[in-house]
Short mmCIF file of C-alpha atoms in Angstrom, two decimals:
data_model
loop_
_atom_site.label_atom_id
_atom_site.label_comp_id
_atom_site.label_asym_id
_atom_site.label_seq_id
_atom_site.Cartn_x
_atom_site.Cartn_y
_atom_site.Cartn_z
CA MET A 25 0.00 0.00 0.00
CA SER A 26 1.37 3.42 -0.93
CA VAL A 27 1.78 6.26 1.56
CA SER A 28 0.76 9.76 0.46
CA CYS A 29 3.58 12.20 1.18
CA THR A 30 4.76 15.68 0.40
CA LEU A 31 8.38 16.45 -0.37
CA GLY A 32 9.96 19.52 1.22
CA VAL A 33 13.40 20.76 0.16
CA ASP A 34 15.30 23.75 1.55
CA ILE A 35 18.48 25.33 0.18
CA GLY A 36 20.32 26.69 3.22
CA THR A 37 23.55 28.56 3.74
CA SER A 38 25.51 25.48 4.79
CA SER A 39 23.39 22.60 3.53
CA THR A 40 20.39 21.47 1.53
CA LYS A 41 17.82 19.38 3.38
CA ALA A 42 14.96 17.23 2.14
CA VAL A 43 12.12 15.55 4.01
CA LEU A 44 9.30 13.25 2.99
CA VAL A 45 6.33 13.85 5.27
CA ASP A 46 3.17 11.76 5.47
CA GLU A 47 -0.36 13.05 6.00
CA THR A 48 0.01 13.01 9.80
CA GLY A 49 3.13 15.20 9.74
CA THR A 50 5.52 12.31 10.41
CA ILE A 51 8.86 12.50 8.63
CA VAL A 52 9.23 9.15 6.87
CA ALA A 53 12.55 9.90 5.16
CA SER A 54 15.13 12.67 5.27
CA ALA A 55 18.51 13.47 3.80
CA SER A 56 20.90 16.39 3.52
CA ARG A 57 23.94 17.59 1.60
CA ALA A 58 26.51 19.89 3.16
CA HIS A 59 27.90 22.68 1.05
CA GLY A 60 29.86 25.86 1.48
CA VAL A 61 29.66 29.39 0.19
CA ASP A 62 32.34 31.28 -1.69
CA ARG A 63 33.91 34.39 -0.18
CA PRO A 64 36.07 35.70 -3.05
CA ARG A 65 36.64 39.08 -1.36
CA PRO A 66 35.94 40.55 2.08
CA GLY A 67 32.23 41.27 2.28
CA TRP A 68 31.36 39.08 -0.70
CA VAL A 69 29.35 35.88 -0.18
CA GLU A 70 28.35 33.93 -3.28
CA MET A 71 27.22 30.49 -4.39
CA ASP A 72 27.03 28.54 -7.62
CA ALA A 73 23.34 27.99 -8.36
CA GLY A 74 24.19 24.75 -10.12
CA VAL A 75 24.70 23.28 -6.64
CA TRP A 76 21.08 24.09 -5.75
CA TRP A 77 19.62 22.03 -8.57
CA ASP A 78 22.16 19.22 -8.34
CA GLU A 79 21.49 18.79 -4.63
CA PHE A 80 17.72 18.94 -5.13
CA VAL A 81 17.94 16.16 -7.74
CA GLY A 82 20.15 13.99 -5.55
CA LEU A 83 18.09 14.47 -2.41
CA ALA A 84 14.75 13.93 -4.11
CA ARG A 85 15.97 10.61 -5.44
CA GLU A 86 17.54 9.64 -2.12
CA VAL A 87 14.47 10.18 0.05
CA CYS A 88 12.13 8.63 -2.49
CA ASP A 89 14.39 5.60 -2.86
CA ALA A 90 14.42 5.26 0.92
CA ARG A 91 10.63 4.95 0.88
CA PRO A 92 9.58 3.22 -2.34
CA ASP A 93 6.04 2.97 -0.94
CA ALA A 94 5.77 6.80 -0.83
CA ARG A 95 3.53 8.54 -3.35
CA VAL A 96 4.59 12.17 -3.66
CA THR A 97 1.47 14.30 -4.00
CA ALA A 98 3.14 17.73 -3.95
CA VAL A 99 6.54 19.41 -3.66
CA GLY A 100 7.40 22.41 -1.48
CA VAL A 101 10.60 24.43 -1.69
CA SER A 102 12.36 27.16 0.26
CA GLY A 103 15.79 28.69 0.39
CA MET A 104 18.04 31.32 1.89
CA GLY A 105 17.35 34.85 0.86
CA PRO A 106 16.89 37.39 -0.38
CA CYS A 107 19.50 36.38 -2.96
CA VAL A 108 20.25 37.73 -6.40
CA LEU A 109 20.68 35.09 -9.09
CA LEU A 110 20.65 36.51 -12.60
CA ALA A 111 20.12 34.24 -15.59
CA ASP A 112 20.02 34.80 -19.32
CA ALA A 113 17.14 34.19 -21.73
CA ASP A 114 17.93 30.44 -21.70
CA ASP A 115 17.93 30.34 -17.88
CA VAL A 116 21.70 29.93 -17.69
CA PRO A 117 23.14 31.85 -14.71
CA VAL A 118 25.33 34.72 -15.84
CA ARG A 119 27.31 34.78 -12.58
CA PRO A 120 27.23 33.16 -9.14
CA ALA A 121 24.32 34.11 -6.90
CA ILE A 122 24.91 37.00 -4.50
CA LEU A 123 23.60 35.99 -1.10
CA TYR A 124 21.49 37.83 1.44
CA GLY A 125 22.54 40.34 4.12
CA VAL A 126 25.83 38.60 4.88
CA ASP A 127 27.05 39.92 1.51
CA THR A 128 27.93 43.56 2.08
CA ARG A 129 29.37 44.64 -1.27
CA ALA A 130 26.65 47.08 -2.37
CA GLY A 131 27.31 49.98 0.00
CA ALA A 132 27.82 52.49 -2.80
CA GLN A 133 24.62 51.36 -4.50
CA ILE A 134 22.66 51.64 -1.24
CA ALA A 135 23.88 55.22 -0.90
CA ARG A 136 23.09 56.04 -4.53
CA MET A 137 19.55 54.63 -4.48
CA THR A 138 18.82 56.36 -1.18
CA ARG A 139 20.07 59.65 -2.57
CA GLU A 140 18.15 59.32 -5.84
CA LEU A 141 14.84 58.05 -4.47
CA GLY A 142 14.84 59.63 -1.01
CA ALA A 143 15.11 57.72 2.26
CA ASP A 144 11.57 58.59 3.37
CA GLU A 145 10.06 57.55 0.04
CA ILE A 146 11.89 54.23 0.08
CA VAL A 147 10.50 53.48 3.53
CA ARG A 148 7.01 54.63 2.56
CA VAL A 149 6.91 52.37 -0.49
CA GLY A 150 8.85 49.34 0.68
CA GLY A 151 8.59 49.55 4.46
CA SER A 152 12.31 49.54 5.20
CA PRO A 153 15.42 51.59 4.52
CA LEU A 154 18.02 50.05 2.26
CA SER A 155 20.60 47.83 3.92
CA THR A 156 22.85 44.91 3.05
CA GLN A 157 19.75 42.69 3.23
CA ALA A 158 18.11 44.44 0.27
CA ALA A 159 18.23 42.71 -3.10
CA GLY A 160 17.75 45.89 -5.16
CA PRO A 161 21.19 47.43 -4.54
CA LYS A 162 22.86 44.12 -5.38
CA LEU A 163 21.14 44.12 -8.76
CA LEU A 164 22.48 47.62 -9.28
CA TRP A 165 25.95 46.51 -8.18
CA VAL A 166 26.05 43.96 -11.00
CA ALA A 167 24.91 46.64 -13.48
CA ASP A 168 27.60 49.04 -12.23
CA GLU A 169 30.52 46.68 -11.71
CA GLU A 170 29.87 43.93 -14.26
CA PRO A 171 27.99 45.68 -17.09
CA ALA A 172 28.76 43.00 -19.69
CA VAL A 173 27.36 40.35 -17.34
CA PHE A 174 24.28 42.45 -16.56
CA ALA A 175 23.63 43.01 -20.26
CA ARG A 176 23.11 39.25 -20.69
CA ALA A 177 20.71 38.95 -17.74
CA ARG A 178 17.00 38.55 -18.40
CA ARG A 179 15.54 36.98 -15.24
CA LEU A 180 15.96 37.28 -11.46
CA PHE A 181 15.78 34.25 -9.22
CA MET A 182 16.18 33.28 -5.59
CA PRO A 183 16.87 29.68 -4.48
CA ALA A 184 13.21 28.66 -4.12
CA SER A 185 12.11 30.34 -7.35
CA TRP A 186 15.09 28.79 -9.17
CA LEU A 187 13.94 25.32 -8.13
CA VAL A 188 10.38 26.16 -9.18
CA ARG A 189 11.67 27.26 -12.58
CA ARG A 190 13.70 24.09 -13.06
CA LEU A 191 10.82 21.88 -11.90
CA THR A 192 7.86 23.53 -13.62
CA GLY A 193 9.03 26.21 -16.04
CA ALA A 194 7.12 28.85 -14.05
CA TYR A 195 8.80 32.22 -13.51
CA VAL A 196 7.30 33.30 -10.21
CA LEU A 197 8.47 34.84 -6.94
CA ASP A 198 6.55 34.84 -3.69
CA HIS A 199 5.40 38.10 -2.13
CA GLN A 200 7.53 37.59 0.96
CA SER A 201 10.76 37.27 -1.03
CA ALA A 202 9.74 40.11 -3.31
CA SER A 203 9.14 42.35 -0.31
CA GLN A 204 12.83 42.00 0.55
CA SER A 205 13.82 43.20 -2.92
CA TRP A 206 13.80 46.75 -1.58
CA PRO A 207 13.18 49.26 -3.15
CA LEU A 208 11.52 47.39 -6.02
CA TYR A 209 8.36 46.16 -4.22
CA ASP A 210 5.36 48.14 -2.93
CA ILE A 211 4.49 46.69 0.48
CA GLU A 212 0.96 48.09 0.70
CA GLY A 213 0.07 47.51 -2.95
CA GLU A 214 1.62 44.00 -2.84
CA CYS A 215 3.07 44.55 -6.30
CA TRP A 216 6.27 45.52 -8.05
CA ARG A 217 7.13 49.21 -8.10
CA GLU A 218 7.38 49.15 -11.86
CA GLU A 219 9.02 52.53 -12.47
CA TRP A 220 11.78 51.78 -9.98
CA TRP A 221 12.26 48.28 -11.37
CA ASP A 222 12.61 49.66 -14.89
CA ARG A 223 15.07 52.29 -13.65
CA TYR A 224 17.40 49.97 -11.78
CA ALA A 225 16.83 46.59 -13.46
CA PRO A 226 16.38 47.44 -17.15
CA GLY A 227 16.12 44.40 -19.35
CA ILE A 228 15.22 42.08 -16.44
CA GLN A 229 11.78 40.53 -16.73
CA ARG A 230 9.68 40.99 -13.58
CA PRO A 231 8.64 37.61 -12.14
CA ARG A 232 4.98 36.97 -11.57
CA LEU A 233 4.06 37.32 -7.89
CA GLY A 234 2.34 34.63 -5.84
CA TRP A 235 1.91 33.56 -2.22
CA ALA A 236 4.17 30.86 -0.80
CA SER A 237 1.38 28.32 -0.37
CA GLU A 238 0.01 28.64 -3.90
CA VAL A 239 0.70 26.07 -6.60
CA ALA A 240 3.21 27.51 -9.07
CA GLY A 241 2.97 24.72 -11.62
CA ALA A 242 3.56 21.02 -12.13
CA VAL A 243 6.68 18.91 -12.57
CA THR A 244 7.55 18.78 -16.27
CA ALA A 245 8.57 15.67 -18.18
CA ASP A 246 12.21 16.80 -18.26
CA ALA A 247 12.23 17.54 -14.53
CA ALA A 248 10.57 14.19 -13.84
CA GLN A 249 13.31 12.39 -15.74
CA ALA A 250 16.00 14.25 -13.79
CA THR A 251 14.48 13.91 -10.31
CA GLY A 252 12.42 10.73 -10.44
CA LEU A 253 9.34 12.66 -9.33
CA PRO A 254 6.11 11.92 -11.20
CA ALA A 255 5.39 14.33 -14.04
CA GLY A 256 2.41 16.52 -13.19
CA THR A 257 3.17 16.69 -9.45
CA PRO A 258 2.14 20.13 -8.11
CA VAL A 259 4.93 22.42 -6.87
CA THR A 260 4.24 25.36 -4.56
CA VAL A 261 5.68 28.85 -5.03
CA GLY A 262 7.78 28.55 -1.87
CA THR A 263 9.56 31.28 0.09
CA ILE A 264 12.68 32.27 2.01
CA ASP A 265 13.92 29.68 4.49
CA ALA A 266 13.38 31.66 7.69
CA TRP A 267 9.72 32.22 6.82
CA SER A 268 9.28 28.55 5.96
CA GLU A 269 10.83 27.75 9.34
CA ALA A 270 8.26 29.98 11.04
CA VAL A 271 5.53 28.02 9.27
CA SER A 272 7.11 24.72 10.33
CA VAL A 273 6.57 25.51 14.01
CA GLY A 274 3.30 27.40 13.78
CA ALA A 275 4.94 30.74 14.58
CA HIS A 276 3.32 32.83 11.89
CA GLY A 277 0.23 34.17 13.59
CA PRO A 278 -0.32 37.64 15.11
CA GLY A 279 1.73 37.96 18.29
CA ASP A 280 4.18 35.20 17.37
CA LEU A 281 7.97 35.56 17.30
CA MET A 282 10.14 32.90 15.72
CA LEU A 283 13.77 32.50 16.75
CA MET A 284 15.76 30.50 14.20
CA TYR A 285 18.97 29.00 15.56
CA GLY A 286 21.19 28.30 12.58
CA THR A 287 24.41 29.44 10.92
CA THR A 288 22.88 32.86 11.41
CA MET A 289 20.16 33.82 13.88
CA PHE A 290 16.88 35.06 12.48
CA LEU A 291 13.84 36.62 14.13
CA ILE A 292 10.36 37.09 12.66
CA ALA A 293 7.56 38.86 14.50
CA THR A 294 4.15 38.52 12.87
CA GLY A 295 1.20 40.90 12.95
CA GLU A 296 -1.46 42.37 10.72
CA GLU A 297 -0.15 45.94 10.67
CA THR A 298 2.73 47.25 8.57
CA LEU A 299 5.27 48.42 11.17
CA ARG A 300 8.21 50.56 10.10
CA THR A 301 11.46 51.17 11.95
CA PRO A 302 14.81 52.18 10.45
CA SER A 303 16.75 49.34 12.02
CA MET A 304 14.60 46.28 11.23
CA TRP A 305 13.06 44.80 8.08
CA THR A 306 9.40 45.28 7.22
CA THR A 307 8.13 42.52 4.94
CA ALA A 308 5.04 40.81 3.62
CA GLY A 309 4.16 37.56 5.34
CA VAL A 310 3.89 34.05 4.03
CA TYR A 311 0.09 34.26 3.98
CA PRO A 312 -2.15 37.02 2.59
CA GLY A 313 -3.05 39.63 5.19
CA THR A 314 0.06 39.15 7.35
CA ARG A 315 3.01 41.46 7.86
CA ASN A 316 6.35 40.86 9.52
CA LEU A 317 8.99 42.78 11.35
CA ALA A 318 12.14 40.75 10.91
CA GLY A 319 15.78 40.86 11.86
CA GLY A 320 18.87 38.76 11.80
CA LEU A 321 22.30 38.32 13.31
CA ALA A 322 24.95 37.82 10.63
CA THR A 323 26.55 35.04 12.68
CA SER A 324 25.40 32.69 15.42
CA GLY A 325 26.04 29.00 14.78
CA ALA A 326 28.90 30.10 12.55
CA LEU A 327 30.64 31.37 15.70
CA THR A 328 30.32 28.09 17.54
CA SER A 329 31.70 26.28 14.49
CA TRP A 330 34.60 28.74 14.33
CA ILE A 331 35.61 28.13 17.94
CA ALA A 332 35.26 24.37 17.55
CA GLU A 333 37.50 24.45 14.51
CA LEU A 334 40.10 26.71 16.15
CA SER A 335 40.21 24.73 19.38
CA GLY A 336 39.97 21.25 17.92
CA ALA A 337 37.46 20.33 20.64
CA ASP A 338 34.16 18.58 20.02
CA TYR A 339 30.88 20.32 20.78
CA ALA A 340 30.06 18.15 23.80
CA THR A 341 33.32 19.15 25.46
CA LEU A 342 32.87 22.82 24.63
CA LEU A 343 29.31 22.82 25.97
CA GLU A 344 30.42 21.16 29.20
CA GLU A 345 33.19 23.72 29.66
CA ALA A 346 30.86 26.62 28.76
CA ALA A 347 28.32 25.46 31.33
CA ALA A 348 31.06 25.37 33.96
CA SER A 349 32.18 28.88 32.97
CA GLY A 350 28.89 30.30 34.26
CA VAL A 351 26.94 33.48 33.60
CA GLY A 352 29.22 36.18 32.23
CA ALA A 353 31.95 33.75 31.09
CA ARG A 354 34.17 34.68 34.05
CA GLY A 355 34.28 38.34 33.13
CA LEU A 356 34.48 37.90 29.36
CA LEU A 357 32.19 39.73 26.93
CA ALA A 358 31.99 39.29 23.15
CA LEU A 359 30.40 41.14 20.26
CA PRO A 360 29.18 38.62 17.64
CA TYR A 361 29.79 40.86 14.62
CA PHE A 362 32.35 38.61 12.91
CA ALA A 363 30.68 39.09 9.50
CA GLY A 364 29.47 42.63 10.07
CA GLU A 365 26.02 42.89 11.55
CA ARG A 366 22.55 43.07 10.16
CA THR A 367 19.90 44.22 12.63
CA PRO A 368 19.48 46.34 14.59
CA ILE A 369 22.80 48.14 14.04
CA LEU A 370 22.89 47.68 10.22
CA ASP A 371 26.68 47.92 10.21
CA PRO A 372 28.51 45.89 7.56
CA ASP A 373 31.85 47.14 8.93
CA ALA A 374 31.21 45.94 12.47
CA ARG A 375 33.65 43.25 13.59
CA GLY A 376 33.89 40.68 16.34
CA VAL A 377 35.32 41.74 19.67
CA PHE A 378 36.36 39.86 22.82
CA ALA A 379 36.72 42.16 25.83
CA GLY A 380 38.16 41.26 29.22
CA LEU A 381 40.51 38.49 28.07
CA THR A 382 43.12 37.31 30.53
CA LEU A 383 45.63 34.46 30.53
CA SER A 384 43.28 32.53 32.80
CA HIS A 385 40.50 32.31 30.23
CA GLY A 386 40.09 29.07 28.32
CA ARG A 387 38.18 27.80 25.34
CA GLY A 388 35.08 27.11 27.44
CA ASP A 389 34.95 30.77 28.44
CA LEU A 390 35.29 31.83 24.80
CA TYR A 391 32.51 29.43 23.83
CA ARG A 392 30.27 30.70 26.62
CA ALA A 393 30.99 34.29 25.59
CA VAL A 394 29.87 33.77 21.99
CA LEU A 395 26.70 31.99 23.13
CA GLU A 396 25.96 34.94 25.38
CA ALA A 397 26.84 37.39 22.61
CA THR A 398 24.20 35.89 20.32
CA ALA A 399 21.70 35.94 23.19
CA LEU A 400 22.38 39.62 23.84
CA GLY A 401 22.05 40.25 20.11
CA VAL A 402 18.61 38.62 20.24
CA ARG A 403 17.70 40.84 23.19
CA HIS A 404 18.77 43.92 21.23
CA ASN A 405 16.57 42.89 18.29
CA VAL A 406 13.54 42.06 20.42
CA ALA A 407 13.77 45.39 22.26
CA THR A 408 13.93 47.20 18.92
CA MET A 409 10.91 45.30 17.61
CA ARG A 410 8.87 46.14 20.69
CA ASP A 411 9.87 49.79 20.49
CA ALA A 412 8.50 49.77 16.93
CA GLY A 413 5.13 48.48 18.15
CA ALA A 414 5.49 44.72 17.73
CA ASP A 415 3.13 42.81 20.02
CA ILE A 416 5.19 39.75 20.97
CA ARG A 417 3.17 37.31 23.07
CA ARG A 418 4.61 33.92 22.11
CA VAL A 419 8.14 32.83 21.18
CA VAL A 420 8.93 29.62 19.29
CA ALA A 421 12.47 28.30 18.74
CA VAL A 422 13.49 26.32 15.69
CA GLY A 423 16.63 25.20 13.89
CA GLY A 424 19.62 23.00 14.56
CA GLY A 425 20.75 25.07 17.54
CA THR A 426 17.66 24.05 19.52
CA GLN A 427 19.32 20.67 20.10
CA GLY A 428 21.64 22.39 22.58
CA ALA A 429 19.88 22.96 25.90
CA LEU A 430 22.57 25.36 27.16
CA TRP A 431 22.23 27.78 24.26
CA LEU A 432 18.44 27.86 24.59
CA GLN A 433 18.68 28.50 28.33
CA ILE A 434 21.22 31.30 27.87
CA VAL A 435 18.93 33.01 25.34
CA SER A 436 15.94 32.76 27.68
CA ASP A 437 17.99 33.97 30.64
CA ALA A 438 19.48 36.91 28.73
CA THR A 439 16.21 38.02 27.14
CA GLY A 440 13.59 37.07 29.70
CA LEU A 441 11.69 35.21 26.99
CA VAL A 442 9.87 31.92 27.49
CA GLN A 443 10.61 29.76 24.45
CA GLU A 444 8.46 26.95 23.13
CA VAL A 445 10.37 24.17 21.40
CA PRO A 446 8.26 22.02 19.07
CA ARG A 447 8.64 18.30 18.50
CA VAL A 448 10.10 18.78 15.02
CA THR A 449 12.84 21.38 14.68
CA VAL A 450 14.36 20.43 11.32
CA GLY A 451 13.03 23.74 10.05
CA ALA A 452 12.41 25.09 6.59
CA SER A 453 12.17 21.83 4.66
CA TYR A 454 9.43 20.68 7.03
CA GLY A 455 7.61 23.99 6.59
CA ALA A 456 7.88 23.62 2.81
CA ALA A 457 6.34 20.15 3.04
CA PHE A 458 3.52 21.54 5.20
CA LEU A 459 2.77 24.34 2.72
CA ALA A 460 2.71 21.78 -0.08
CA ALA A 461 0.30 19.57 1.84
CA GLY A 462 -2.05 22.47 2.41
CA ALA A 463 -1.95 23.48 -1.24
CA VAL A 464 -3.30 20.17 -2.52
CA SER A 465 -5.53 18.98 0.33
CA SER A 466 -9.27 19.44 0.51
CA GLU A 467 -8.83 19.54 4.29
CA PRO A 468 -5.52 21.34 4.91
CA PRO A 469 -3.56 20.02 7.90
CA LEU A 470 -3.09 22.01 11.11
CA ILE A 471 0.50 22.66 12.13
CA GLU A 472 -0.30 22.24 15.83
CA GLU A 473 -1.35 18.67 15.01
CA TRP A 474 1.62 18.03 12.75
CA ASN A 475 4.13 19.57 15.15
CA PRO A 476 3.02 20.06 18.77
CA VAL A 477 5.14 21.78 21.42
CA ALA A 478 7.53 19.32 23.05
CA SER A 479 9.19 21.46 25.73
CA THR A 480 9.35 24.97 27.16
CA VAL A 481 12.42 26.92 28.25
CA THR A 482 11.81 29.36 31.10
CA PRO A 483 14.21 32.14 32.17
CA ALA A 484 16.13 31.61 35.41
CA ARG A 485 15.19 34.44 37.73
CA ASP A 486 18.57 34.54 39.46
CA ALA A 487 20.33 35.34 36.15
CA ALA A 488 18.25 38.40 35.24
CA ALA A 489 20.30 41.02 37.08
CA ASP A 490 23.58 39.71 35.67
CA TYR A 491 22.28 39.79 32.12
CA ASP A 492 20.79 43.26 32.58
CA ALA A 493 24.27 44.47 33.49
CA LEU A 494 25.90 42.53 30.65
CA PHE A 495 23.45 43.96 28.13
CA ASP A 496 24.36 47.49 29.16
CA LEU A 497 28.05 46.63 28.74
CA TYR A 498 27.30 44.96 25.40
CA LEU A 499 25.76 48.17 24.02
CA ARG A 500 28.57 50.29 25.44
CA LEU A 501 31.24 47.96 24.03
CA TYR A 502 29.96 48.39 20.49
CA ALA A 503 29.68 52.15 20.85
CA GLY A 504 33.18 52.35 22.30
CA THR A 505 34.90 50.15 19.70
CA ARG A 506 32.98 51.14 16.56
CA ASP A 507 35.53 53.62 15.22
CA VAL A 508 38.40 51.20 15.83
CA VAL A 509 36.78 48.22 14.14
CA HIS A 510 35.70 50.36 11.19
CA ALA A 511 39.33 51.37 10.71
CA LEU A 512 40.33 47.72 10.94
CA ALA A 513 37.68 46.80 8.35
CA ASP A 514 39.26 49.36 6.00
CA ARG A 515 42.65 47.76 6.58
CA GLN A 516 41.22 44.32 5.88
CA ARG A 517 39.86 45.50 2.55
CA ALA A 518 43.16 47.13 1.66
CA THR A 519 45.07 43.98 2.55
CA ALA A 520 42.73 41.85 0.45
CA PHE A 521 43.15 44.23 -2.49
CA GLN A 522 46.94 44.04 -2.23
CA GLU A 523 46.80 40.23 -2.13
CA ARG A 524 44.63 40.17 -5.28
CA SER A 525 47.02 42.57 -7.03
#
C-alpha cells in the first residue's frame, strides 16, 4: 500500500535538506547535503546555483528511494534569501548568486539609491530603509561593476524560485521574497514598483508574484526524468527559508515571534499591521493579510563552528566547559559581529570583539561568551521590535541550535523570553512540506497537530540582574569600539586588495 507524502526541500547557507512527510506530519525519510559558500573578497558571499539544482535532484531521489512505498502528492521548496541570481534568456546563470545580508558589497549602490529616491520615500513604499539585506542594490551593483554580465541577464531568481523554474518552467516569486527586494516592491500595494524596477533593473523581466502556499505549476517531463518525481506533481511557489521555518513551528500568527537557531540567527515577528522602523526589516508575510517585522544576526552557529575548529574540541566538550564557565563567562564579553552585523545596528563594517581576556580564560569561556553574545544580540533585536510596536506574546524556537539545551537556556535567561520548542525542529524543509500539503488537500492540515510543542524553556530568575548588566556593557562595548573596528575593516579590505594585485 502506498503512503501519500509531500516532499519539502530547503536550500540553506551550509546545507540542503529534504524531508518526505506523510499526511500526519511524520517525517518518513530525510537526507541532507553539506555545502559551502564562496567568499572571493571581504564582504562578498556567493554560491554557484548549479549546486542548488544538483542537490535537489540527488536528495529527491535519495528520500524517495528510501521509501519506495511513498507517493509524492506535492513538492514544497524554500531557500536562503533574499538572494540575487541573474540568468540569461535560456535560464543559464550569468554569474554566481549574490547571497542575502551577509554579503555587504553594495554599500555604494545603497547610498546612490537612497540619494536618488529619497530615504523617506523608500521606507514609505517598501517599508524599510536600504541595507545589506536588500536585493535591489545588489542588482544595481552587478549593473555598475559587471555591465557586460548584466547586459546578458533577463531573469531574477532566488533559491526557491530557481527550483520552481527548473521543476515547472514557471517564472514566479513569492510576495515575501519580493518584499525583501527593496526598493523594487510596494508593500501596501503588494506589487512591483514598476518605475523603480525599470530604472534599476532594465532588461530584467519581472517575475509573476504569488503567495508561498500557492501552486506555481507542475513537474515537467524533463524535470521528472532528472528527479524521479512523477510528471504533473504540483509544486508550490515557496519562500525564504526563515519564513518557511516559522511556518514549520506554527509561529506565523499575530503575536508570534520565531527565533531561528542556525548558521545565522533570524527573528520574525508577525502581525497584521505594517510596522516601520529604520533598524529592522518590514516585509510581507507568508500568507495574505500578514506582515512581519524581521531581523537577523549575521553570525550565530557560525561562531560556535569557528571556535570548535580553532580549538579542535568537540561540541560536547565545549558545551560542558561553557556550562562550567557560568553566567558572564568569568568576566568575558563578546560582540558577535564577525561578518558585520545586520539588525538592529545595520553595520557591515562591524567586527567581532572579545573584551576582558586574561591568561586565565580558556576555550570554554570563549565558547560561553559567543553563546551569550548571540543571546544579547537577540535581546537587542527584540527590544527594537517592541519599540516599533510589535506585540510579541509567544516565542517559538526552531533550527539546529535548539538541540543544545545550554544555548536555549542562555537566550531565555538573557532576554527574559519563554521559548516553546516544538517536536520537530528540522526547520524550513518541514515547513515547505507543510505548505505543499495544504496546497493540494481538501482539508488542509493544522501545524499544531503536525508539530506540537515538546518542551518549554523558562528564564532563570537569578540570572536576570547579571544579564541586565551585561546587556548594558554589550551596548557600550559596540559604541566604544565602533571607530576602531571600522578602521580595521578598512585595513582588511586594503590587505585583500593588495593580495589580489
